[in-house]
Amino acid sequence: MKESATLALTWVRSNASELNALFRGTTTSPDDGDNPFLAVGERTDLHLHVPAGAVPKDGPSAGVAIVATLVSLLMDVPIPTEFAMTGEITLRGRVMPVGGVRDKVLAAHHANIKHVILPARNKCDIDELAPEVRLGPGAMRFSFASRIWDVLEILFHDKLVVQVPGLDSSRRIAERVVPPHLDSAL
């Protein structure tokens, strides 16, 4: 968990100018005092406390959620409550597949979460879910991300000033609103 938090913070810091441009429409120089992403560790003290972080896990899966939380905190833009997410990130911002997707999605379903963001390479795990979770009128919605930029666009699409570079937003939006059982009809 500590590694996930450190990696997330490092990614946010190293992409400070791009993140600031997405939300504010301005690029900044490394010494710009108006970029909240650059302030972390310099003018802003940040402590990530994860109470169960000392408990050994099968593998990392919190990087995506930590990056999303840091961006939400620094831009003062809340993450919509209908979302749950899992996935680990690399220093280059790739979203890596995780284990236990079935259990994580079922936990989200029991908590009345309607939309889950998963690593793109975990798309095949959706087939393991019960039909009432993935089909029908009350079905959960799933979005699949291969980059952390995809996750930020899915979560904050209506708050971004500019479009995420290299993102085909029509494809992402289709994934966001169409349940998997209708995906083949598109």
XYZ file of C-alpha atoms in Angstrom:
186
model
C 0.000 0.000 0.000
C 2.882 2.339 0.798
C 4.362 1.688 -2.636
C 1.004 2.459 -4.301
C 0.750 5.757 -2.425
C 4.339 6.744 -3.217
C 3.905 5.837 -6.882
C 0.644 7.804 -7.121
C 2.180 10.887 -5.556
C 5.232 10.642 -7.821
C 2.996 10.353 -10.896
C 0.922 13.383 -9.870
C 4.051 15.469 -9.248
C 5.704 14.452 -12.510
C 2.555 15.290 -14.498
C 1.781 18.550 -12.659
C 1.858 20.799 -15.735
C -0.392 18.501 -17.782
C -2.860 18.095 -14.902
C -2.994 21.836 -14.331
C -3.633 22.393 -18.057
C -6.487 19.872 -18.067
C -8.352 21.523 -15.221
C -7.354 25.148 -15.690
C -6.433 25.413 -19.355
C -3.004 26.824 -18.555
C 0.432 25.339 -18.738
C 2.934 26.165 -16.069
C 6.649 26.275 -15.690
C 8.229 24.105 -13.005
C 8.640 27.134 -10.726
C 5.049 28.393 -11.145
C 3.497 29.104 -7.745
C -0.082 28.746 -9.001
C -0.027 25.022 -9.761
C -1.486 22.990 -6.857
C 0.092 19.806 -8.205
C 3.564 21.323 -7.867
C 2.833 22.550 -4.344
C 2.664 19.025 -2.888
C 5.735 18.568 -0.765
C 6.943 22.116 -1.328
C 4.242 24.448 0.021
C 1.665 21.826 0.962
C 2.182 19.045 3.470
C 0.454 15.827 2.480
C 0.061 12.765 4.653
C -1.615 9.638 3.290
C -2.876 7.480 6.137
C -4.077 4.003 5.237
C -5.068 2.222 8.472
C -5.009 -1.286 6.988
C -1.910 -0.528 4.935
C 0.337 -2.704 7.088
C -1.717 -5.818 6.366
C -0.058 -7.895 3.642
C -2.163 -8.197 0.480
C -2.021 -10.490 -2.527
C -1.014 -7.591 -4.727
C -1.283 -3.842 -5.238
C -4.518 -2.401 -6.559
C -4.966 1.056 -5.041
C -2.812 3.230 -7.313
C -5.683 4.329 -9.555
C -7.868 5.314 -6.605
C -5.033 7.178 -4.893
C -4.187 9.194 -8.029
C -7.886 10.034 -8.504
C -8.147 11.083 -4.855
C -5.047 13.277 -5.040
C -6.300 14.993 -8.196
C -9.725 15.466 -6.602
C -8.173 16.926 -3.450
C -5.746 19.262 -5.208
C -8.332 20.591 -7.665
C -11.153 20.690 -5.092
C -13.340 18.664 -7.454
C -15.140 15.748 -5.793
C -15.158 12.291 -7.326
C -18.758 11.396 -8.218
C -20.162 9.015 -5.592
C -21.473 6.529 -8.153
C -17.911 5.348 -8.937
C -15.667 2.623 -7.584
C -12.281 1.835 -9.105
C -9.361 -0.502 -8.872
C -6.048 -0.873 -10.633
C -2.382 -0.225 -10.092
C -0.352 2.277 -12.056
C 3.164 2.444 -13.412
C 5.403 5.520 -13.332
C 4.440 6.100 -16.965
C 0.737 6.121 -16.067
C -0.293 2.723 -17.424
C -3.099 1.000 -15.542
C -2.065 -2.536 -14.701
C -4.440 -5.508 -14.239
C -5.318 -6.650 -10.737
C -6.627 -9.780 -9.083
C -9.879 -10.290 -7.229
C -12.020 -8.304 -9.668
C -15.088 -10.472 -9.092
C -15.009 -9.894 -5.321
C -14.310 -6.180 -5.697
C -17.190 -5.690 -8.133
C -19.568 -7.684 -5.918
C -18.583 -5.548 -2.920
C -19.292 -2.416 -4.967
C -22.627 -3.883 -6.087
C -23.625 -4.585 -2.472
C -22.720 -0.984 -1.606
C -25.070 0.219 -4.398
C -22.211 1.526 -6.537
C -23.426 1.709 -10.124
C -20.225 2.347 -12.062
C -16.852 0.607 -11.748
C -13.600 1.574 -13.453
C -11.345 -1.414 -14.104
C -8.033 -1.979 -15.860
C -8.573 -2.686 -19.559
C -6.714 -5.983 -19.210
C -9.318 -7.119 -16.646
C -12.204 -6.826 -19.123
C -12.417 -10.622 -19.418
C -13.122 -10.866 -15.662
C -16.570 -9.325 -16.180
C -17.753 -12.648 -17.650
C -17.341 -14.230 -14.194
C -19.999 -11.963 -12.679
C -23.547 -13.058 -11.995
C -26.063 -12.002 -14.666
C -27.971 -9.728 -12.266
C -24.772 -7.694 -11.765
C -23.875 -7.239 -15.446
C -27.193 -7.602 -17.323
C -30.611 -6.040 -17.222
C -32.042 -2.714 -16.118
C -30.157 -2.564 -12.790
C -26.863 -3.679 -14.278
C -23.655 -2.044 -13.195
C -21.749 0.007 -15.736
C -18.088 -0.681 -16.403
C -15.375 1.506 -17.854
C -11.991 0.133 -18.791
C -8.799 2.144 -18.582
C -5.378 1.429 -19.983
C -3.905 4.751 -18.804
C -4.510 6.860 -15.705
C -5.466 9.697 -18.077
C -8.447 7.536 -19.130
C -9.537 7.266 -15.491
C -9.315 11.026 -14.969
C -11.354 11.688 -18.109
C -14.039 9.218 -17.014
C -14.274 10.710 -13.522
C -13.911 14.396 -14.303
C -14.976 14.700 -17.969
C -17.359 17.568 -17.225
C -14.732 19.485 -15.212
C -11.859 19.389 -17.700
C -11.049 22.557 -19.599
C -9.208 20.727 -22.373
C -9.460 17.167 -23.658
C -7.067 14.516 -22.424
C -4.328 14.089 -25.066
C -4.626 10.940 -27.162
C -8.064 10.014 -25.828
C -10.876 9.025 -28.162
C -13.616 10.440 -25.930
C -16.470 9.052 -28.045
C -15.203 5.522 -27.384
C -14.741 6.187 -23.649
C -18.166 7.745 -23.307
C -19.717 4.752 -25.092
C -17.970 2.427 -22.632
C -19.174 4.563 -19.784
C -22.891 4.407 -20.545
C -23.360 1.062 -22.259
C -23.547 -2.099 -20.144
C -21.174 -4.841 -21.351
C -23.971 -7.066 -22.686
C -24.898 -4.330 -25.204
C -21.295 -3.539 -26.159
C -21.370 -5.827 -29.211
C -24.357 -3.911 -30.601
C -22.251 -0.737 -31.028
